[in-house]
PDB file of C-alpha atoms in Angstrom:
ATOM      1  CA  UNK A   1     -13.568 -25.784 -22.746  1.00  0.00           C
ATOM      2  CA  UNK A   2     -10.659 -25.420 -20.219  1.00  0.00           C
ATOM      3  CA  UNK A   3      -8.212 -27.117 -23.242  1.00  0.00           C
ATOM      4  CA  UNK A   4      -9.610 -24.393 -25.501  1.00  0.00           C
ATOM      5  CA  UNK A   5      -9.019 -21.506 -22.958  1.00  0.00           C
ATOM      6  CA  UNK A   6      -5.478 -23.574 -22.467  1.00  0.00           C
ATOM      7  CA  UNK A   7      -5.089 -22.927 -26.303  1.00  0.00           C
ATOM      8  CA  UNK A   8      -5.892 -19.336 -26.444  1.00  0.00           C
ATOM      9  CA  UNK A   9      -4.155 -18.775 -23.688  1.00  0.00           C
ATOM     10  CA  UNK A  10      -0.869 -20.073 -25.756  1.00  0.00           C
ATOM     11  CA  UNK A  11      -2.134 -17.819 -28.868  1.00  0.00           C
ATOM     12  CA  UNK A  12      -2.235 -15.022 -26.553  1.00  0.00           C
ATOM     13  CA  UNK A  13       2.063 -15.703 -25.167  1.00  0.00           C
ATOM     14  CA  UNK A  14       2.853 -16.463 -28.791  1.00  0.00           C
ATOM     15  CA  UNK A  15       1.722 -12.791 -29.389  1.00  0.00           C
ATOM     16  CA  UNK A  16       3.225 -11.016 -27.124  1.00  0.00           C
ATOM     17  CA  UNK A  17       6.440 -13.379 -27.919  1.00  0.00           C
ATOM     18  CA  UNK A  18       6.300 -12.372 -31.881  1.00  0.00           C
ATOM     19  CA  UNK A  19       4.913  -8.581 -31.070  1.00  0.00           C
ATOM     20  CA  UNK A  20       7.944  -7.541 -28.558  1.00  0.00           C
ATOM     21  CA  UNK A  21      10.086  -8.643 -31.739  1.00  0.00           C
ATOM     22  CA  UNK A  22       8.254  -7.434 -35.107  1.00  0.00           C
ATOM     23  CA  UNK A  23       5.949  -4.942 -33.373  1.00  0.00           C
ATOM     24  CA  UNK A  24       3.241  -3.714 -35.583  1.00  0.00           C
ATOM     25  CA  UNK A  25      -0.682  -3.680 -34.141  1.00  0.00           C
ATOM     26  CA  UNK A  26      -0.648  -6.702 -31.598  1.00  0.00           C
ATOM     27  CA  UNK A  27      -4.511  -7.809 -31.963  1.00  0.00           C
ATOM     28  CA  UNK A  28      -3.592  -8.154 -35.840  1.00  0.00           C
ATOM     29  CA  UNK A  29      -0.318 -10.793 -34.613  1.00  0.00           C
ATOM     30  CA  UNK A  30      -3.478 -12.376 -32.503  1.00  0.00           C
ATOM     31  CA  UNK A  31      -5.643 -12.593 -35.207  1.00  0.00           C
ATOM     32  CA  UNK A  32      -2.947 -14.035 -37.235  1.00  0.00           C
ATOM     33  CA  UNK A  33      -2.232 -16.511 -34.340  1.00  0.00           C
ATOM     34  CA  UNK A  34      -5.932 -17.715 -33.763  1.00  0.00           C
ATOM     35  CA  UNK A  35      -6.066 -19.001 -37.681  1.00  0.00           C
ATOM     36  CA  UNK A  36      -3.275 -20.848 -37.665  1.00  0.00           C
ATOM     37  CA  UNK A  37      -3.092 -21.945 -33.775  1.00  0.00           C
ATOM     38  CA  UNK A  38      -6.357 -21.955 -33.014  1.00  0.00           C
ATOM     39  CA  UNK A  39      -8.825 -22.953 -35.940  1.00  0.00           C
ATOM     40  CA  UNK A  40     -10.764 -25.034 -34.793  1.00  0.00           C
ATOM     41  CA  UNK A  41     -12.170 -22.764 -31.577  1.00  0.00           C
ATOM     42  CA  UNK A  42     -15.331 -20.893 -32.708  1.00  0.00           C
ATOM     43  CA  UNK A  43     -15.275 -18.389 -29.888  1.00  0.00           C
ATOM     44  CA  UNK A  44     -11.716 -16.956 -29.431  1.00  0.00           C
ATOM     45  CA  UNK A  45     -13.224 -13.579 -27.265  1.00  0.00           C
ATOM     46  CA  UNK A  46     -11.329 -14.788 -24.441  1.00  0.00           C
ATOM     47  CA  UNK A  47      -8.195 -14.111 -26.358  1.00  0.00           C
ATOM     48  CA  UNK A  48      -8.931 -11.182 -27.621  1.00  0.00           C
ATOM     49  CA  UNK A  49     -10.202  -9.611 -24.335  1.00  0.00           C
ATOM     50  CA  UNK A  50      -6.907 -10.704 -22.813  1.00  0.00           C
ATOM     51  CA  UNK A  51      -4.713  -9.660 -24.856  1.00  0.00           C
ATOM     52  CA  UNK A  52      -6.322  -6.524 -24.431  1.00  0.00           C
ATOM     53  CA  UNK A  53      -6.625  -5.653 -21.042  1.00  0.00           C
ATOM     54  CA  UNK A  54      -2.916  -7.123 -20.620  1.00  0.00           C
ATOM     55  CA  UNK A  55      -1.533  -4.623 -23.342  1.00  0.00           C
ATOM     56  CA  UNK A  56      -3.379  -1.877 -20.802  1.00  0.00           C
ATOM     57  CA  UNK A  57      -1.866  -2.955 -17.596  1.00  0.00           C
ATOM     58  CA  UNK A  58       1.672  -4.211 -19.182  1.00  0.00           C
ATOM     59  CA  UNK A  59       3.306  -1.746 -17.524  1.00  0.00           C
ATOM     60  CA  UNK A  60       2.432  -2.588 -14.239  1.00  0.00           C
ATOM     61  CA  UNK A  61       2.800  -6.224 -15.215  1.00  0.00           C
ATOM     62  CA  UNK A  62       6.680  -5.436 -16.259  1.00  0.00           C
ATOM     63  CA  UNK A  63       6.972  -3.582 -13.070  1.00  0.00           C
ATOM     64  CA  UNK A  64       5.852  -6.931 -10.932  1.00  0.00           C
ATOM     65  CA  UNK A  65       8.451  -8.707 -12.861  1.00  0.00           C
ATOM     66  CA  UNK A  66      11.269  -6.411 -12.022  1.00  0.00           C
ATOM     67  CA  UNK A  67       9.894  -6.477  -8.536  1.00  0.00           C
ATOM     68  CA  UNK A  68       9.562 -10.116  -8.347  1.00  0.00           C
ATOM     69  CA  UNK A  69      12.903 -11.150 -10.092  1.00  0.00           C
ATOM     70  CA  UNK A  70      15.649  -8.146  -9.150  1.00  0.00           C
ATOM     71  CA  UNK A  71      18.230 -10.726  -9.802  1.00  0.00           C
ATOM     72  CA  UNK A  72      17.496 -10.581 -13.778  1.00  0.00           C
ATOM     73  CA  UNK A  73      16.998  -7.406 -15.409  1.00  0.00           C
ATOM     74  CA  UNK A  74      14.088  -7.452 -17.739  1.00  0.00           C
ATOM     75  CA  UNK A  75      15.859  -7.775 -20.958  1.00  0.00           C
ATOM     76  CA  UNK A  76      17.880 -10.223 -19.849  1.00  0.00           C
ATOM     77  CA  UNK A  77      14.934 -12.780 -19.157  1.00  0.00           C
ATOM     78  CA  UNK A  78      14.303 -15.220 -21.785  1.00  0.00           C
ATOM     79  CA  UNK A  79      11.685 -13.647 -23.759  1.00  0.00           C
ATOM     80  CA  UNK A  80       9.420 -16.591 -24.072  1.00  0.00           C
ATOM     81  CA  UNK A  81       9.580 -16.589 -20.052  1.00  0.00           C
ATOM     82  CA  UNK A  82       8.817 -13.131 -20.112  1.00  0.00           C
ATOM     83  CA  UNK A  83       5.971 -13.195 -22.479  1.00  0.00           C
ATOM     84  CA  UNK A  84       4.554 -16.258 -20.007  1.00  0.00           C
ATOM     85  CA  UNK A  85       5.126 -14.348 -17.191  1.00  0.00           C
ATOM     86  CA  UNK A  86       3.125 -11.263 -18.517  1.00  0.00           C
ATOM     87  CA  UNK A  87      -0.185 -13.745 -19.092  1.00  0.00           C
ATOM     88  CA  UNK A  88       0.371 -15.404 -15.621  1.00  0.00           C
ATOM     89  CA  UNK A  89       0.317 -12.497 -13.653  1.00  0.00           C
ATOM     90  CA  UNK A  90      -2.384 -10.875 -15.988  1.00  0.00           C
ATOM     91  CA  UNK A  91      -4.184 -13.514 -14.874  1.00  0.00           C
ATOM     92  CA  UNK A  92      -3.163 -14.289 -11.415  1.00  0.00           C
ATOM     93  CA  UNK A  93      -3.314 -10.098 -10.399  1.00  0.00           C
ATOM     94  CA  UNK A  94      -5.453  -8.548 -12.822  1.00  0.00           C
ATOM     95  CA  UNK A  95      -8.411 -11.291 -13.555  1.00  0.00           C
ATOM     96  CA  UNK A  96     -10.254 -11.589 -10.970  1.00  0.00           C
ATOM     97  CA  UNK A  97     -12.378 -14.574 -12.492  1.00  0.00           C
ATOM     98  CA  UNK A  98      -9.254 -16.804 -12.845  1.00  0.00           C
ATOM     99  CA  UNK A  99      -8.422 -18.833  -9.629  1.00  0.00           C
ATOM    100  CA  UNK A 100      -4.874 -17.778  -8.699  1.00  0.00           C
ATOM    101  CA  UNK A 101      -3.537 -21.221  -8.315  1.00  0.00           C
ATOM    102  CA  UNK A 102      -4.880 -22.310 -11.763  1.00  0.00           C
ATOM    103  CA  UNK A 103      -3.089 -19.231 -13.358  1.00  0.00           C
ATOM    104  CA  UNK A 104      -0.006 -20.252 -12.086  1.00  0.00           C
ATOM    105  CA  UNK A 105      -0.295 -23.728 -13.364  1.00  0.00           C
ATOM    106  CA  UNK A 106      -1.162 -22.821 -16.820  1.00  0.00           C
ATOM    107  CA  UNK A 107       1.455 -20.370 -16.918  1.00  0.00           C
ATOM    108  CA  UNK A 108       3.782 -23.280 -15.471  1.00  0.00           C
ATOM    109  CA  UNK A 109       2.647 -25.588 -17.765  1.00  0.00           C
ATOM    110  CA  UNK A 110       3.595 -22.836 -20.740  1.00  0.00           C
ATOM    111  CA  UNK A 111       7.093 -22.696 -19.256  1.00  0.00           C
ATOM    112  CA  UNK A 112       7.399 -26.126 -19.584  1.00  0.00           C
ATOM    113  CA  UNK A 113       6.196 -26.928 -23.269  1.00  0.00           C
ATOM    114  CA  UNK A 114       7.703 -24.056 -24.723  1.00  0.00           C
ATOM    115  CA  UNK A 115      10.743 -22.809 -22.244  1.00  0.00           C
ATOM    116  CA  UNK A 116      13.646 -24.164 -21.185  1.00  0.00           C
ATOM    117  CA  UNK A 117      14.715 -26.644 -18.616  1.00  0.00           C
ATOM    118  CA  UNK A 118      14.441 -24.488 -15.769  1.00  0.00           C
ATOM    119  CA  UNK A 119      11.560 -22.015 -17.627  1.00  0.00           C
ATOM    120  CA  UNK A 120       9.016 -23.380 -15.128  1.00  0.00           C
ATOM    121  CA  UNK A 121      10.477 -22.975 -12.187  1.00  0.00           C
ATOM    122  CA  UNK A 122      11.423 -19.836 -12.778  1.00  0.00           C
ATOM    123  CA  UNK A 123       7.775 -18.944 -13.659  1.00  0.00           C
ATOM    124  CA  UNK A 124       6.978 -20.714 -10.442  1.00  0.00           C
ATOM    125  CA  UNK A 125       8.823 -18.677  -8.417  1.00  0.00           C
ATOM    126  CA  UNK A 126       8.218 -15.175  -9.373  1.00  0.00           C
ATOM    127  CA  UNK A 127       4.356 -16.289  -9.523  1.00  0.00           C
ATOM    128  CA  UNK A 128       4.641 -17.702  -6.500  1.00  0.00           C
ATOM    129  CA  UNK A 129       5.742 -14.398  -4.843  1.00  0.00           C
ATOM    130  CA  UNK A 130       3.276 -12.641  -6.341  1.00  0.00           C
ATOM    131  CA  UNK A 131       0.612 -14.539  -5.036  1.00  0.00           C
ATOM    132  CA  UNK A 132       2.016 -14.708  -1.588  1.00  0.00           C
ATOM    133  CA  UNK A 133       2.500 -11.455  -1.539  1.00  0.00           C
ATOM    134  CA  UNK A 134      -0.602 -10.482  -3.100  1.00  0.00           C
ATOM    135  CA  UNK A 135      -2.706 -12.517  -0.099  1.00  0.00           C
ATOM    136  CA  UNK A 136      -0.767 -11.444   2.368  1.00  0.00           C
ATOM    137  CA  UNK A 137      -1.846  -7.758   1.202  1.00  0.00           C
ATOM    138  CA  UNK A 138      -5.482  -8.774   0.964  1.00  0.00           C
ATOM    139  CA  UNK A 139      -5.879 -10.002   4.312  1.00  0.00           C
ATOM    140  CA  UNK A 140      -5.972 -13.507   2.692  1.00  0.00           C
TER     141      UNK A 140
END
């Protein structure tokens, strides 16, 4: 199940990657995605309720990036970091059934298989931040 989740998870980047460059309706890029990344997984909700409520809060997600790395503008951020860094703090913020710690993993782990050399720490650190910051404000 959790390599599954891992693989929708990837679906879900690879969207956002391809949609920020073609555009068009991103749950159809999904869609697209799933078949050919993602066959063999009957239940692919999880994808397609994440890509969802990311698309609503992307925004604010964008805005924690800024926040979190003022040394880089936005557009100057390697877009598959940015499109990993938009599911990892989707997760680690805005999903509150995903263990913070194990969203920053996956989204490391993303960095590493499909980034560059220094993708995942990158990810690492803005995530990182977030989540230090985001305890910090919870009391935690």
């Amino acid at each position: 199940m959790s390599s599954d989740r891992h693989t929708l998870r990837v679906c879900v980047m690879q969207t956002l990657f391809a949609w920020e460059f073609h555009g068009g309706v991103a749950a159809d890029v999904l869609s697209y995605n799933l078949v050919n990344g993602a066959r063999y997984i009957k239940d692919n909700l999880f994808a397609h309720i994440m890509l969802e409520n990311l698309l609503k809060k992307r925004e604010d997600i964008l805005g924690l990036i800024k926040e979190f790395a003022p040394e880089w503008a936005l557009e100057k951020i390697a877009p598959i970091d940015r499109a990993i860094l938009q599911v990892g703090i989707y997760e680690l913020v805005y999903d509150k059934e995903m263990p913070s710690l194990v969203a920053i993993n996956e989204a490391i782990e993303m960095g590493k298989e499909f980034g560059t050399e220094n993708s995942s720490k990158f990810i690492n650190g803005v995530l990182s931040s977030i989540y230090e910051k985001h305890n910090k404000d919870e009391g935690n």
